[in-house]
Short mmCIF file of C-alpha atoms in Angstrom, two decimals:
data_model
loop_
_atom_site.label_atom_id
_atom_site.label_comp_id
_atom_site.label_asym_id
_atom_site.label_seq_id
_atom_site.Cartn_x
_atom_site.Cartn_y
_atom_site.Cartn_z
CA GLU A 98 -1.35 9.58 1.24
CA THR A 99 -1.75 7.21 -1.71
CA GLY A 100 -4.93 8.67 -3.17
CA VAL A 101 -6.67 5.29 -2.89
CA THR A 102 -9.74 5.34 -0.66
CA GLN A 103 -11.79 2.39 0.53
CA SER A 104 -15.17 2.08 2.17
CA PRO A 105 -16.41 1.05 4.57
CA THR A 106 -13.45 0.92 6.93
CA HIS A 107 -15.07 -1.66 9.20
CA LEU A 108 -18.10 -3.88 8.90
CA ILE A 109 -19.63 -6.91 10.55
CA LYS A 110 -21.65 -9.54 8.70
CA THR A 111 -23.08 -12.93 9.54
CA ARG A 112 -22.32 -16.19 7.81
CA GLY A 113 -24.22 -16.61 4.54
CA GLN A 114 -24.67 -12.90 3.92
CA GLN A 115 -23.26 -10.94 1.02
CA VAL A 116 -20.93 -7.93 1.19
CA THR A 117 -19.80 -5.21 -1.22
CA LEU A 118 -16.58 -3.30 -0.63
CA ARG A 119 -15.70 -0.18 -2.60
CA CYS A 120 -12.52 1.43 -3.77
CA SER A 121 -11.71 4.71 -5.44
CA SER A 122 -8.44 4.49 -7.33
CA GLN A 123 -5.78 7.11 -7.67
CA SER A 124 -6.45 9.48 -10.54
CA GLY A 125 -4.94 8.27 -13.83
CA HIS A 126 -4.58 4.65 -12.73
CA ASN A 127 -6.43 2.11 -14.85
CA THR A 128 -5.46 -1.08 -13.03
CA VAL A 129 -6.99 -2.08 -9.71
CA SER A 130 -6.18 -5.16 -7.67
CA TRP A 131 -7.81 -6.63 -4.59
CA TYR A 132 -6.07 -8.48 -1.81
CA GLN A 133 -7.18 -10.37 1.29
CA GLN A 134 -4.98 -10.02 4.38
CA ALA A 135 -5.76 -12.39 7.22
CA LEU A 136 -4.55 -11.44 10.68
CA GLY A 137 -0.80 -11.89 10.98
CA GLN A 138 -0.39 -12.85 7.32
CA GLY A 139 0.75 -11.18 4.14
CA PRO A 140 -1.81 -10.00 1.58
CA GLN A 141 -3.13 -12.64 -0.82
CA PHE A 142 -4.00 -11.65 -4.38
CA ILE A 143 -7.70 -12.06 -5.21
CA PHE A 144 -7.93 -10.57 -8.71
CA GLN A 145 -7.14 -7.52 -10.76
CA TYR A 146 -9.08 -5.43 -13.27
CA TYR A 147 -7.61 -3.60 -16.20
CA ARG A 148 -9.81 -1.23 -18.18
CA GLU A 149 -12.97 -2.76 -16.69
CA GLU A 150 -12.11 -6.39 -17.44
CA GLU A 151 -10.83 -9.05 -15.05
CA ASN A 152 -7.21 -9.67 -15.94
CA GLY A 153 -5.72 -12.16 -13.54
CA ARG A 154 -7.16 -14.08 -10.61
CA GLY A 155 -5.69 -15.74 -7.56
CA ASN A 156 -6.80 -18.89 -5.79
CA PHE A 157 -10.21 -17.63 -4.67
CA PRO A 158 -13.62 -19.21 -5.39
CA PRO A 159 -16.16 -17.66 -7.77
CA ARG A 160 -18.19 -16.24 -4.89
CA PHE A 161 -15.50 -13.54 -4.86
CA SER A 162 -16.34 -11.24 -7.76
CA GLY A 163 -15.62 -7.71 -8.78
CA LEU A 164 -16.35 -4.78 -11.01
CA GLN A 165 -14.36 -1.87 -12.30
CA PHE A 166 -16.20 1.21 -13.52
CA PRO A 167 -15.30 3.67 -16.28
CA ASN A 168 -14.06 6.15 -13.68
CA TYR A 169 -11.72 3.40 -12.42
CA SER A 170 -13.51 2.96 -9.13
CA SER A 171 -14.02 -0.66 -8.19
CA GLU A 172 -16.10 -3.05 -6.11
CA LEU A 173 -15.34 -6.37 -4.48
CA ASN A 174 -18.36 -8.58 -3.86
CA VAL A 175 -18.32 -11.66 -1.68
CA ASN A 176 -21.36 -13.94 -1.60
CA ALA A 177 -22.28 -16.64 0.92
CA LEU A 178 -19.86 -15.32 3.53
CA GLU A 179 -17.89 -17.83 5.57
CA LEU A 180 -16.15 -17.34 8.91
CA ASP A 181 -12.75 -17.61 7.17
CA ASP A 182 -13.59 -14.57 5.04
CA SER A 183 -12.91 -12.41 8.10
CA ALA A 184 -9.91 -10.33 7.05
CA LEU A 185 -8.62 -6.95 5.95
CA TYR A 186 -9.45 -6.39 2.27
CA LEU A 187 -7.01 -4.15 0.44
CA CYS A 188 -7.47 -2.33 -2.82
CA ALA A 189 -4.43 -1.30 -4.83
CA SER A 190 -4.18 0.77 -7.98
CA GLY A 191 -1.48 1.32 -10.55
CA GLY A 192 -1.11 2.90 -13.94
CA ASP A 193 -0.13 0.85 -16.95
CA ARG A 194 3.59 1.15 -16.56
CA ARG A 195 3.62 1.20 -12.78
CA ALA A 196 1.40 -1.84 -12.49
CA ASN A 197 3.59 -3.78 -14.88
CA THR A 198 6.49 -3.38 -12.47
CA GLY A 199 4.46 -4.08 -9.38
CA GLU A 200 4.44 -0.52 -8.03
CA LEU A 201 1.02 -0.43 -6.50
CA PHE A 202 -0.66 2.17 -4.32
CA PHE A 203 -2.72 0.67 -1.51
CA GLY A 204 -5.72 1.92 0.37
CA GLU A 205 -5.99 1.46 4.13
CA GLY A 206 -8.39 -1.42 3.73
CA SER A 207 -11.83 -2.58 4.80
CA ARG A 208 -11.88 -4.76 7.91
CA LEU A 209 -14.57 -7.45 7.52
CA THR A 210 -15.68 -9.57 10.44
CA VAL A 211 -17.96 -12.54 9.76
CA LEU A 212 -19.85 -13.92 12.75
CA GLY B 31 4.06 -21.28 -8.20
CA ASP B 32 5.69 -18.13 -6.93
CA SER B 33 6.39 -17.80 -3.22
CA VAL B 34 8.18 -15.48 -0.78
CA THR B 35 9.60 -16.50 2.59
CA GLN B 36 10.57 -13.93 5.21
CA MET B 37 12.38 -14.40 8.46
CA GLU B 38 9.97 -14.84 11.29
CA GLY B 39 9.49 -12.02 13.72
CA PRO B 40 8.83 -10.08 15.66
CA VAL B 41 12.14 -8.26 15.64
CA THR B 42 12.90 -5.93 18.55
CA LEU B 43 15.87 -3.56 18.38
CA SER B 44 17.24 -0.57 20.21
CA GLU B 45 17.54 2.74 18.39
CA GLU B 46 20.67 3.00 16.18
CA ALA B 47 21.02 -0.79 15.94
CA PHE B 48 21.68 -2.55 12.62
CA LEU B 49 18.70 -4.19 10.97
CA THR B 50 18.52 -7.19 8.67
CA ILE B 51 15.29 -8.85 7.60
CA ASN B 52 15.86 -11.90 5.43
CA CYS B 53 13.77 -12.62 2.36
CA THR B 54 14.07 -15.47 -0.14
CA TYR B 55 11.86 -16.20 -3.09
CA THR B 56 10.81 -18.83 -5.62
CA ALA B 57 9.66 -17.75 -9.06
CA THR B 58 9.39 -19.31 -12.49
CA GLY B 59 10.29 -16.17 -14.42
CA TYR B 60 12.44 -13.13 -13.80
CA PRO B 61 10.55 -11.28 -11.12
CA SER B 62 10.78 -7.75 -9.84
CA LEU B 63 11.32 -7.64 -6.08
CA PHE B 64 9.89 -5.21 -3.56
CA TRP B 65 9.80 -4.26 0.07
CA TYR B 66 6.53 -2.75 1.27
CA VAL B 67 6.04 -1.24 4.72
CA GLN B 68 2.85 -0.92 6.76
CA TYR B 69 3.05 1.70 9.51
CA PRO B 70 0.49 1.52 12.34
CA GLY B 71 -2.88 2.76 11.15
CA GLU B 72 -1.73 3.24 7.55
CA GLY B 73 -1.91 1.38 4.27
CA LEU B 74 0.92 -0.51 2.61
CA GLN B 75 3.57 1.73 1.06
CA LEU B 76 6.33 0.85 -1.35
CA LEU B 77 9.68 1.17 0.44
CA LEU B 78 12.06 0.09 -2.32
CA LYS B 79 12.31 -2.13 -5.36
CA ALA B 80 14.75 -3.87 -7.71
CA THR B 81 13.83 -5.10 -11.15
CA LYS B 82 16.81 -7.22 -12.20
CA ALA B 83 19.68 -9.24 -10.79
CA ASP B 84 22.34 -7.28 -8.87
CA ASP B 85 20.17 -4.15 -8.72
CA LYS B 86 20.19 -2.41 -5.35
CA GLY B 87 17.04 -0.67 -4.19
CA SER B 88 17.34 2.03 -1.56
CA ASN B 89 15.11 4.50 0.24
CA LYS B 90 15.05 6.24 3.65
CA GLY B 91 18.33 4.57 4.63
CA PHE B 92 17.05 1.08 3.80
CA GLU B 93 18.77 -1.06 1.17
CA ALA B 94 18.20 -4.42 -0.48
CA THR B 95 20.16 -6.14 -3.27
CA TYR B 96 18.57 -8.53 -5.78
CA ARG B 97 20.66 -11.72 -5.55
CA LYS B 98 19.62 -14.16 -8.27
CA GLU B 99 22.19 -16.78 -7.31
CA THR B 100 20.79 -17.07 -3.78
CA THR B 101 17.23 -16.01 -4.71
CA SER B 102 17.31 -13.45 -1.93
CA PHE B 103 16.40 -9.82 -1.32
CA HIS B 104 17.39 -9.07 2.28
CA LEU B 105 16.44 -5.71 3.77
CA GLU B 106 19.09 -3.80 5.72
CA LYS B 107 19.43 -0.52 7.55
CA GLY B 108 22.53 0.66 9.33
CA SER B 109 20.86 2.59 12.15
CA VAL B 110 17.18 2.16 12.91
CA GLN B 111 14.95 4.78 14.49
CA VAL B 112 11.83 4.49 16.62
CA SER B 113 9.86 5.77 13.61
CA ASP B 114 10.89 2.66 11.64
CA SER B 115 8.63 0.51 13.82
CA ALA B 116 6.23 -1.10 11.36
CA VAL B 117 5.45 -4.34 9.54
CA TYR B 118 7.72 -5.07 6.58
CA PHE B 119 6.65 -7.22 3.63
CA CYS B 120 8.85 -8.68 0.94
CA ALA B 121 7.04 -9.20 -2.37
CA LEU B 122 7.60 -10.18 -5.96
CA ASN B 123 5.93 -9.56 -9.28
CA ASP B 124 6.58 -12.12 -11.98
CA ALA B 125 6.96 -9.80 -14.93
CA GLY B 126 6.81 -12.72 -17.32
CA GLY B 127 3.08 -13.10 -16.74
CA THR B 128 0.18 -10.86 -17.63
CA SER B 129 -1.12 -10.27 -14.11
CA TYR B 130 0.27 -6.81 -13.86
CA GLY B 131 -1.20 -6.01 -10.48
CA LYS B 132 -0.39 -9.34 -8.89
CA LEU B 133 2.12 -9.27 -6.09
CA THR B 134 3.10 -12.33 -4.12
CA PHE B 135 3.83 -11.32 -0.53
CA GLY B 136 5.74 -12.87 2.31
CA GLN B 137 4.06 -13.21 5.68
CA GLY B 138 5.47 -9.96 7.05
CA THR B 139 7.96 -9.13 9.79
CA ILE B 140 7.00 -6.92 12.71
CA LEU B 141 9.78 -4.53 13.69
CA THR B 142 9.71 -2.69 17.02
CA VAL B 143 12.43 -0.16 17.80
CA HIS B 144 12.87 1.03 21.38
CA PRO B 145 14.50 4.36 22.38
#
């Protein structure tokens, strides 16, 4: 039990739609990161937020955006969905020191299917 | 850029067999290295880590040694159990950057242990 919860667990969208995924971080953690895990692949870093500001971004287009709220919950928004966006989306949290060393606590993910 | 390469799976072993999962990396800085494990139906969990050359990480009977000269971080266990069946991910965090929550993952290795 990592204390990181994600919702929804599964969802189906059609191409061109928009989706919002939510994450509740572990208490006391002020860094949240989002990852995309395609089937049979390792997670790919999308971006991270530190104290409500984006602080690092991977190789993902601007239609992937996020927010972090004062209570350290977070959202991942994806606009203009494409078929290749079908994946498991993982949220991970870490406190200042833990995140600096890569010790992250992952949620179980939101499985997105784009038809 | 940073990258992690894991031996391809899946790996199938009998209980009490010796396990090795190879992992090599490429990084521009002096990364911290990790093994994460994903049990069926659960989120990613940190298994062990090493933050500098020649460090040995260990947990639950698993070990891995940070080898800078060979840029490797191979995972080993002397006697596997059925409960070790999972997907194992090697990962790095380039501590020289500012993306605290950014991990670079390998593609994962599926381990199945039979009684």
